[in-house]
Short mmCIF file of N, CA and C in Angstrom, two decimals:
data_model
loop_
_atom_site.label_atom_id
_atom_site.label_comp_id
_atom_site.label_asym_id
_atom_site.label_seq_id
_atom_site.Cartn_x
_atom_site.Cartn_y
_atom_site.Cartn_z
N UNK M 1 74.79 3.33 67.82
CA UNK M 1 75.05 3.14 66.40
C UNK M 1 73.70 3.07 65.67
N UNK M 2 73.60 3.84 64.63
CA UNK M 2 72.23 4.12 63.72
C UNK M 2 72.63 3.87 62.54
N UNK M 3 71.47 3.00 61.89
CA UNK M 3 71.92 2.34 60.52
C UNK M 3 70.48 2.89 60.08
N UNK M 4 71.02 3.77 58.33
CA UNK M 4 70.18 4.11 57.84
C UNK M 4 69.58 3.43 56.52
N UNK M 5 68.96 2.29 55.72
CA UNK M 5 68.88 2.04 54.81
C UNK M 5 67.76 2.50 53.45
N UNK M 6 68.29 2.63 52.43
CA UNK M 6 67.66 2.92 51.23
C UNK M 6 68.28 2.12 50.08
N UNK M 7 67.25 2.91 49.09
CA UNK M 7 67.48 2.01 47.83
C UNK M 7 66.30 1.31 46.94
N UNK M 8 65.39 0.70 47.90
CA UNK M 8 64.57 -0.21 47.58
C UNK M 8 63.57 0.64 46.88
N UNK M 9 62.58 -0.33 45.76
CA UNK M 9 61.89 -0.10 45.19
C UNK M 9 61.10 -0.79 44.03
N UNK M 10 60.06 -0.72 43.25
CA UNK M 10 59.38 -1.55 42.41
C UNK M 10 60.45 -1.39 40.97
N UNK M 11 60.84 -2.87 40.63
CA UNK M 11 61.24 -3.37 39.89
C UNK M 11 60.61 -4.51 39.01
N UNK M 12 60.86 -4.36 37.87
CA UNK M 12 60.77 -5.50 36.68
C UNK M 12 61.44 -6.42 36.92
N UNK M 13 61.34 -8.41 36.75
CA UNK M 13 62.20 -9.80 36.90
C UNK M 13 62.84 -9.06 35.70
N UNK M 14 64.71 -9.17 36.00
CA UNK M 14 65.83 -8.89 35.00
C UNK M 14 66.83 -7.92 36.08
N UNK M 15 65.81 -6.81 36.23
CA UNK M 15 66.08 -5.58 36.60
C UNK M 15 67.61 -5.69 37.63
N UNK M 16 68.12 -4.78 37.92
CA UNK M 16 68.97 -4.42 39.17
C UNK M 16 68.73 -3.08 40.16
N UNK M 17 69.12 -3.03 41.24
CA UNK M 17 68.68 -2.44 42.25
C UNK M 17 69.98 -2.12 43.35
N UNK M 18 70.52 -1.17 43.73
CA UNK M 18 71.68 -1.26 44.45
C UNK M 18 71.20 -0.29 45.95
N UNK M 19 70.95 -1.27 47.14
CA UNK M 19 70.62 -0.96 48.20
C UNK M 19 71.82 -0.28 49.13
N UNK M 20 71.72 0.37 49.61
CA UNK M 20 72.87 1.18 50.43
C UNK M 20 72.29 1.56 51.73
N UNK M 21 73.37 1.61 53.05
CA UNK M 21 73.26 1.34 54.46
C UNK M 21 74.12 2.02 54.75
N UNK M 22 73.60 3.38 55.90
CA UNK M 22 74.83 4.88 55.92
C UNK M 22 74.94 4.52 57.31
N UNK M 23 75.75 4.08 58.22
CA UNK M 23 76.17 4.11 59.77
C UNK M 23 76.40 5.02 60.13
N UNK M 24 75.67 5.23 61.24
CA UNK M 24 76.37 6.78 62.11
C UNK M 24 76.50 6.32 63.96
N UNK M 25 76.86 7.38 64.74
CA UNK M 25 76.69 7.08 65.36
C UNK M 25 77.86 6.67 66.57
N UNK M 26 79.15 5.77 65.82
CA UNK M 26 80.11 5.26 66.34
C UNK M 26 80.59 5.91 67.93
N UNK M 27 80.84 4.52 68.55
CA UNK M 27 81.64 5.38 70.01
C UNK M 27 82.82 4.53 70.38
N UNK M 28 83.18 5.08 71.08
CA UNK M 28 84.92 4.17 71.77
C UNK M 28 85.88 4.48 70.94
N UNK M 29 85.92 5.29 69.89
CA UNK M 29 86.73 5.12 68.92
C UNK M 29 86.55 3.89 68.05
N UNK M 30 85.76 3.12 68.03
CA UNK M 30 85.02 2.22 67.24
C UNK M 30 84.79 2.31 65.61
N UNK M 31 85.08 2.72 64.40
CA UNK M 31 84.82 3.35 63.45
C UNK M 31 84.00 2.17 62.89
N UNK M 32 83.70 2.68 61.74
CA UNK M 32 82.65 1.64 60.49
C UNK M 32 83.73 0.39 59.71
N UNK M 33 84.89 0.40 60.32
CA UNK M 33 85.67 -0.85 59.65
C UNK M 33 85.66 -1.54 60.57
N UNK M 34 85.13 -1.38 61.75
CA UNK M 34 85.56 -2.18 63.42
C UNK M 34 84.07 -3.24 62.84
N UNK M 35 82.87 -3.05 62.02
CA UNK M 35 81.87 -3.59 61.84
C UNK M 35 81.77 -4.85 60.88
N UNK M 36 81.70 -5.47 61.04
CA UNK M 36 80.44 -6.97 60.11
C UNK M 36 80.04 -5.89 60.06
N UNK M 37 79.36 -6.31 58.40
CA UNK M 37 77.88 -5.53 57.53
C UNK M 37 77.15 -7.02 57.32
N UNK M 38 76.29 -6.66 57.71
CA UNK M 38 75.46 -8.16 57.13
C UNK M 38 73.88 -7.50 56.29
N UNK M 39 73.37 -8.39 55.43
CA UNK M 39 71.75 -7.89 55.16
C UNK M 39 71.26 -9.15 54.82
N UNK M 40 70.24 -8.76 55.33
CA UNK M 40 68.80 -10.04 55.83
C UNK M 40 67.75 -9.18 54.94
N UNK M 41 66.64 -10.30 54.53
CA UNK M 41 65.29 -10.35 54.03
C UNK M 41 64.75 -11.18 54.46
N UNK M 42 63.27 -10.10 54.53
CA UNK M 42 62.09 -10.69 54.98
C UNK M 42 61.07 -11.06 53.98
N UNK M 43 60.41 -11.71 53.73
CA UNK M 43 59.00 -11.71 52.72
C UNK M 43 57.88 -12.18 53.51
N UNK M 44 57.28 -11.52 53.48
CA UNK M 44 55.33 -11.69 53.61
C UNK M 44 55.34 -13.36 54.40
N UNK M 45 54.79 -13.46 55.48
CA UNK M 45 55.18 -14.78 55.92
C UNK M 45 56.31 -15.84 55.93
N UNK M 46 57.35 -15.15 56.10
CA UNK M 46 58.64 -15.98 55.93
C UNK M 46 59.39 -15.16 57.40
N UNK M 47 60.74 -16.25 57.57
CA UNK M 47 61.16 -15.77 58.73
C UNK M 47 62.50 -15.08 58.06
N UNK M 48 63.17 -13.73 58.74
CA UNK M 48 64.23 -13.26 58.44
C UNK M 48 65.64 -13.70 57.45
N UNK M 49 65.49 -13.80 56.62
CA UNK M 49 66.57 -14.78 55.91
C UNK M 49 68.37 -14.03 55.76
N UNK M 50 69.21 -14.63 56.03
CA UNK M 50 70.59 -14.42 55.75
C UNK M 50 71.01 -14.17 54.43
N UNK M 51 71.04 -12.94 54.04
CA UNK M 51 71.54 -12.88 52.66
C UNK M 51 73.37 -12.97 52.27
N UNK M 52 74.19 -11.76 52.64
CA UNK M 52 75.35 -11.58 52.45
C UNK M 52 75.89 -10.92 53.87
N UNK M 53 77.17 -11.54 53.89
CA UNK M 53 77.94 -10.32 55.17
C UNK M 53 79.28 -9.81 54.65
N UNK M 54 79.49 -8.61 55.03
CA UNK M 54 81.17 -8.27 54.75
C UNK M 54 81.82 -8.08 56.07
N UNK M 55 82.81 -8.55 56.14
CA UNK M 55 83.74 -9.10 57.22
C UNK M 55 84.40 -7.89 57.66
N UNK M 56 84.40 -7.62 59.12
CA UNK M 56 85.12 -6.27 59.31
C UNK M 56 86.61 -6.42 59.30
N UNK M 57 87.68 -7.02 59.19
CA UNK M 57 88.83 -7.40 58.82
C UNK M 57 89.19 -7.24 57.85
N UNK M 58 89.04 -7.90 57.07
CA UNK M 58 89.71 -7.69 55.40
C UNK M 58 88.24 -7.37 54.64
N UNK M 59 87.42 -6.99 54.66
CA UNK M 59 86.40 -6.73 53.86
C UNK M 59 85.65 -7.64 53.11
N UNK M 60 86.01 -9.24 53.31
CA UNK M 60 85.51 -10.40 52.77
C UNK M 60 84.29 -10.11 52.60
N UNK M 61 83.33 -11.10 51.85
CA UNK M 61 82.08 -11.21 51.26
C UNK M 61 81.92 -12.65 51.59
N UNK M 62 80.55 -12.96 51.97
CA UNK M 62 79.91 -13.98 52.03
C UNK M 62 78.37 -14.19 52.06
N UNK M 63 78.39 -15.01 50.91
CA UNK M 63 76.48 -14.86 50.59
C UNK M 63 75.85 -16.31 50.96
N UNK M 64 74.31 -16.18 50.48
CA UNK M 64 74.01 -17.29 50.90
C UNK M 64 73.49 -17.75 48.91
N UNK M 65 73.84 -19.05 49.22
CA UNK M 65 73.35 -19.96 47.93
C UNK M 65 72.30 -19.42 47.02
N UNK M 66 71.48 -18.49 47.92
CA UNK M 66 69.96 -18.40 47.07
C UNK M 66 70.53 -16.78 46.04
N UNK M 67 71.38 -16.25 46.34
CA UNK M 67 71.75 -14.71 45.99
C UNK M 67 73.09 -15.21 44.76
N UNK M 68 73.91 -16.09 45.12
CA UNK M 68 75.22 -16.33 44.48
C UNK M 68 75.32 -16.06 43.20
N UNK M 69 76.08 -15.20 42.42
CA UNK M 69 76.25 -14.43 41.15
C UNK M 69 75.18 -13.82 41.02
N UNK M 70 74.32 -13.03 41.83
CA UNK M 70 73.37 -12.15 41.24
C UNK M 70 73.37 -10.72 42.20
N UNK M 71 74.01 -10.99 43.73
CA UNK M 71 73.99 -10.11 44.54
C UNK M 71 75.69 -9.93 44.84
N UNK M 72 75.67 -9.04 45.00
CA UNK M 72 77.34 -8.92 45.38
C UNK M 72 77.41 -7.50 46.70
N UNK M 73 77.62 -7.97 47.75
CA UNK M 73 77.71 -6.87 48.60
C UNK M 73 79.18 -6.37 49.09
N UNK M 74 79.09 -4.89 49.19
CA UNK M 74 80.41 -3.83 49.07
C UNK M 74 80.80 -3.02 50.69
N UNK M 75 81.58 -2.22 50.64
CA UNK M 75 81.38 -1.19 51.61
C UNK M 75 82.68 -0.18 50.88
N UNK M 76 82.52 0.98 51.60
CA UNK M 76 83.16 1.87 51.44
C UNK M 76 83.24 2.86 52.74
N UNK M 77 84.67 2.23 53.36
CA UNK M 77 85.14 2.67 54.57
C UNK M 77 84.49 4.24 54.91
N UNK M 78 84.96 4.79 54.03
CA UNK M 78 85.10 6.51 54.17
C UNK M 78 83.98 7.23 53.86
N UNK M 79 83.12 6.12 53.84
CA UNK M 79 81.62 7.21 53.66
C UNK M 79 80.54 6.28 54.44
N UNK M 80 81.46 5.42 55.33
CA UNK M 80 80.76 4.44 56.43
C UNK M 80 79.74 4.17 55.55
N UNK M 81 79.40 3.37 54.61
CA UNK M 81 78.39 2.92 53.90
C UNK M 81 78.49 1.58 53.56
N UNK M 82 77.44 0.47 53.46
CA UNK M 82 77.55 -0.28 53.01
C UNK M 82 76.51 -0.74 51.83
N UNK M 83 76.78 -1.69 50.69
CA UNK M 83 75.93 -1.66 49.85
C UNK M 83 75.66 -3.00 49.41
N UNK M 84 74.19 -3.29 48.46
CA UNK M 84 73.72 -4.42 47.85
C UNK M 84 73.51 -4.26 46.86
N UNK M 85 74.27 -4.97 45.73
CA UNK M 85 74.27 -4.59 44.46
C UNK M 85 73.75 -6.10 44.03
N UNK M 86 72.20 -6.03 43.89
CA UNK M 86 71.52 -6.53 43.59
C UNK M 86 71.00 -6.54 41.73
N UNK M 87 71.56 -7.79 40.90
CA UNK M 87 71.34 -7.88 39.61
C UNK M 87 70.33 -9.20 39.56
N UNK M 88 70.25 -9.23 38.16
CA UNK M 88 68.99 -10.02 37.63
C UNK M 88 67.81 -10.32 38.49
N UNK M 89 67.25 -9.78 39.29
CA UNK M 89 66.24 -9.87 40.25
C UNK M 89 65.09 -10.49 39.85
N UNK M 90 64.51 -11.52 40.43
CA UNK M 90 63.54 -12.48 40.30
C UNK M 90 62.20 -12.02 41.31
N UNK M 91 60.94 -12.53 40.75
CA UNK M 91 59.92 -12.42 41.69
C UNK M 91 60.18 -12.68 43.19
N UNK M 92 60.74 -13.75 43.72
CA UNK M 92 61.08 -14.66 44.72
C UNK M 92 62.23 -13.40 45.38
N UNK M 93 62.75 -12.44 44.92
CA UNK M 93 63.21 -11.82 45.88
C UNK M 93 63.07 -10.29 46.71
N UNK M 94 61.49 -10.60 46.20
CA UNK M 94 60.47 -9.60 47.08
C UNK M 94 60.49 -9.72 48.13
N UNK M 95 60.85 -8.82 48.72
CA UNK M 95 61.06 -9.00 50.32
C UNK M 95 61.58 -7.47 50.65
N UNK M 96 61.60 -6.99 52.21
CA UNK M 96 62.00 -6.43 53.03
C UNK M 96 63.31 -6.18 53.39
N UNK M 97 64.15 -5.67 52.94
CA UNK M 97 65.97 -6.13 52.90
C UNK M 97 65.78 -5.31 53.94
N UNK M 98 66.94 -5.72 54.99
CA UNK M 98 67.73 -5.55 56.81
C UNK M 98 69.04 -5.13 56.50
N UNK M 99 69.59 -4.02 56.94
CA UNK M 99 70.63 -3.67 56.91
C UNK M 99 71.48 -4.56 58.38
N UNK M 100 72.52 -4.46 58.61
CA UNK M 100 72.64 -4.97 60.23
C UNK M 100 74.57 -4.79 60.34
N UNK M 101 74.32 -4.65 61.82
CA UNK M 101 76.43 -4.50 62.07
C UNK M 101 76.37 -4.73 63.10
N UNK M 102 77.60 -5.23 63.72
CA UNK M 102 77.89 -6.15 64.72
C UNK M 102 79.59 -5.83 64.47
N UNK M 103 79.93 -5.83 65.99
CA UNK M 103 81.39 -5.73 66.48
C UNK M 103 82.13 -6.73 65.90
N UNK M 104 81.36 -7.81 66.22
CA UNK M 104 81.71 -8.85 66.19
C UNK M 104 82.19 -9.70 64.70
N UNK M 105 82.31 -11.27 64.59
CA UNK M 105 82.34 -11.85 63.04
C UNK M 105 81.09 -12.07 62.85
N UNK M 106 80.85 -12.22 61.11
CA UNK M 106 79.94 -12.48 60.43
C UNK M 106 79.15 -13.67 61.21
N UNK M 107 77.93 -13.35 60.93
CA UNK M 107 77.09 -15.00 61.09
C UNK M 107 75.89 -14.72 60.17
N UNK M 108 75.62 -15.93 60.35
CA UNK M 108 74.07 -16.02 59.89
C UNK M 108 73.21 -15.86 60.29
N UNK M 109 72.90 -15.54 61.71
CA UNK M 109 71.74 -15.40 62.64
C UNK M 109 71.73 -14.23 62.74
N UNK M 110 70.09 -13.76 63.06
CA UNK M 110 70.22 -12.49 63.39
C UNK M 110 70.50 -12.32 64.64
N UNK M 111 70.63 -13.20 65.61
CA UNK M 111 71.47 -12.87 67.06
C UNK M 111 72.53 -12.51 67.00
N UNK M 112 73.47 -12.56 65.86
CA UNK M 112 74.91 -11.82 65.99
C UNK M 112 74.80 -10.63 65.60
N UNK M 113 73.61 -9.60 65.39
CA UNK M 113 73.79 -8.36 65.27
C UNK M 113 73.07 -7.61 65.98
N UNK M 114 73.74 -6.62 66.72
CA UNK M 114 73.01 -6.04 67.78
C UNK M 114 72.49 -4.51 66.45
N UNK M 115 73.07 -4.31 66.06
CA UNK M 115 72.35 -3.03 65.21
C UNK M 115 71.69 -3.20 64.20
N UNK M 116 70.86 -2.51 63.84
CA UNK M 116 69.45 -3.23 62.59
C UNK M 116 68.83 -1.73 61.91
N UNK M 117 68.84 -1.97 60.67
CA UNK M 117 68.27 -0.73 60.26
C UNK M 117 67.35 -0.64 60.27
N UNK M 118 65.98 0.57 59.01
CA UNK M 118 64.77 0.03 59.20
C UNK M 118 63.96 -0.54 58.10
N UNK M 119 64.98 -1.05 57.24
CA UNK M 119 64.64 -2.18 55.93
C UNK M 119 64.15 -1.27 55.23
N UNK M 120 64.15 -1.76 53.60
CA UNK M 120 63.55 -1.14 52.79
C UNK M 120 63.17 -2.04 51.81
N UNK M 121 61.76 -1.73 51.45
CA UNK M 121 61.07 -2.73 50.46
C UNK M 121 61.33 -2.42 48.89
N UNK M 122 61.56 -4.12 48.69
CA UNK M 122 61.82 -4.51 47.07
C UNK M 122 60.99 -5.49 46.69
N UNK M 123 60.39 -4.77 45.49
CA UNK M 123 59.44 -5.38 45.00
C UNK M 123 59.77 -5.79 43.51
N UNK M 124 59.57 -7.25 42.99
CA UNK M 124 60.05 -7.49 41.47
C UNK M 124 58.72 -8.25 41.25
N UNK M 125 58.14 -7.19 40.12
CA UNK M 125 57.41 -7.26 39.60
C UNK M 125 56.77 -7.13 38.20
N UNK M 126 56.49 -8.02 37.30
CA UNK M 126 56.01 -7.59 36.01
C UNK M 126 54.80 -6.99 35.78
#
């Protein structure tokens, strides 16, 4: 399984940014709804952080406190994609965004995902 991510890029504090994650790859008959989507950020001396996951079951959403009403993450079965629809963006969320999928349920760690994309940098900057 190969996770491709884009999106990222230099932004203005206000701005929005909508990151997207293309899966390929699938085996067993396994498809892109059998997956958790999760995405993690990194920043410049910081350790991997838990942003949002979507639940491979019913498509649930779950973020973490620091993103809540400003990030909202999606998927769209049929074009195996998943996305970060990232609004009002602040300095503080410069960082390295992680695409990631896992068979398995959502977590917060990055030990529950065996697949990892190869991040793409966001920069909010005035």
């Amino acid at each position: 399984v190969q996770l491709q991510a884009s999106g990222g890029g230099l932004v203005q504090p206000g701005d929005s940014l909508r990151l997207s994650c293309v899966v390929s790859g699938f085996t067993n008959g396994f498809g892109f709804e059998y997956y958790a989507m999760a995405w993690f950020r990194q920043a410049p001396g910081k350790e991997r952080e838990w942003i949002s996951c979507i639940s491979r079951r019913d498509g649930s959403t779950y973020k973490s406190d620091s993103v809540k009403g400003r990030f909202t993450a999606s998927r769209d079965i049929a074009k195996n994609t998943a996305y970060l629809q990232m609004n009002s963006l602040k300095s503080e969320d410069t960082a390295v965004y992680f695409c990631a999928a896992a068979r398995g349920l959502c977590s917060r760690s990055t030990e529950g995902y065996r697949y990892w994309g190869q991040g793409t940098q966001v920069t909010v900057s005035s």
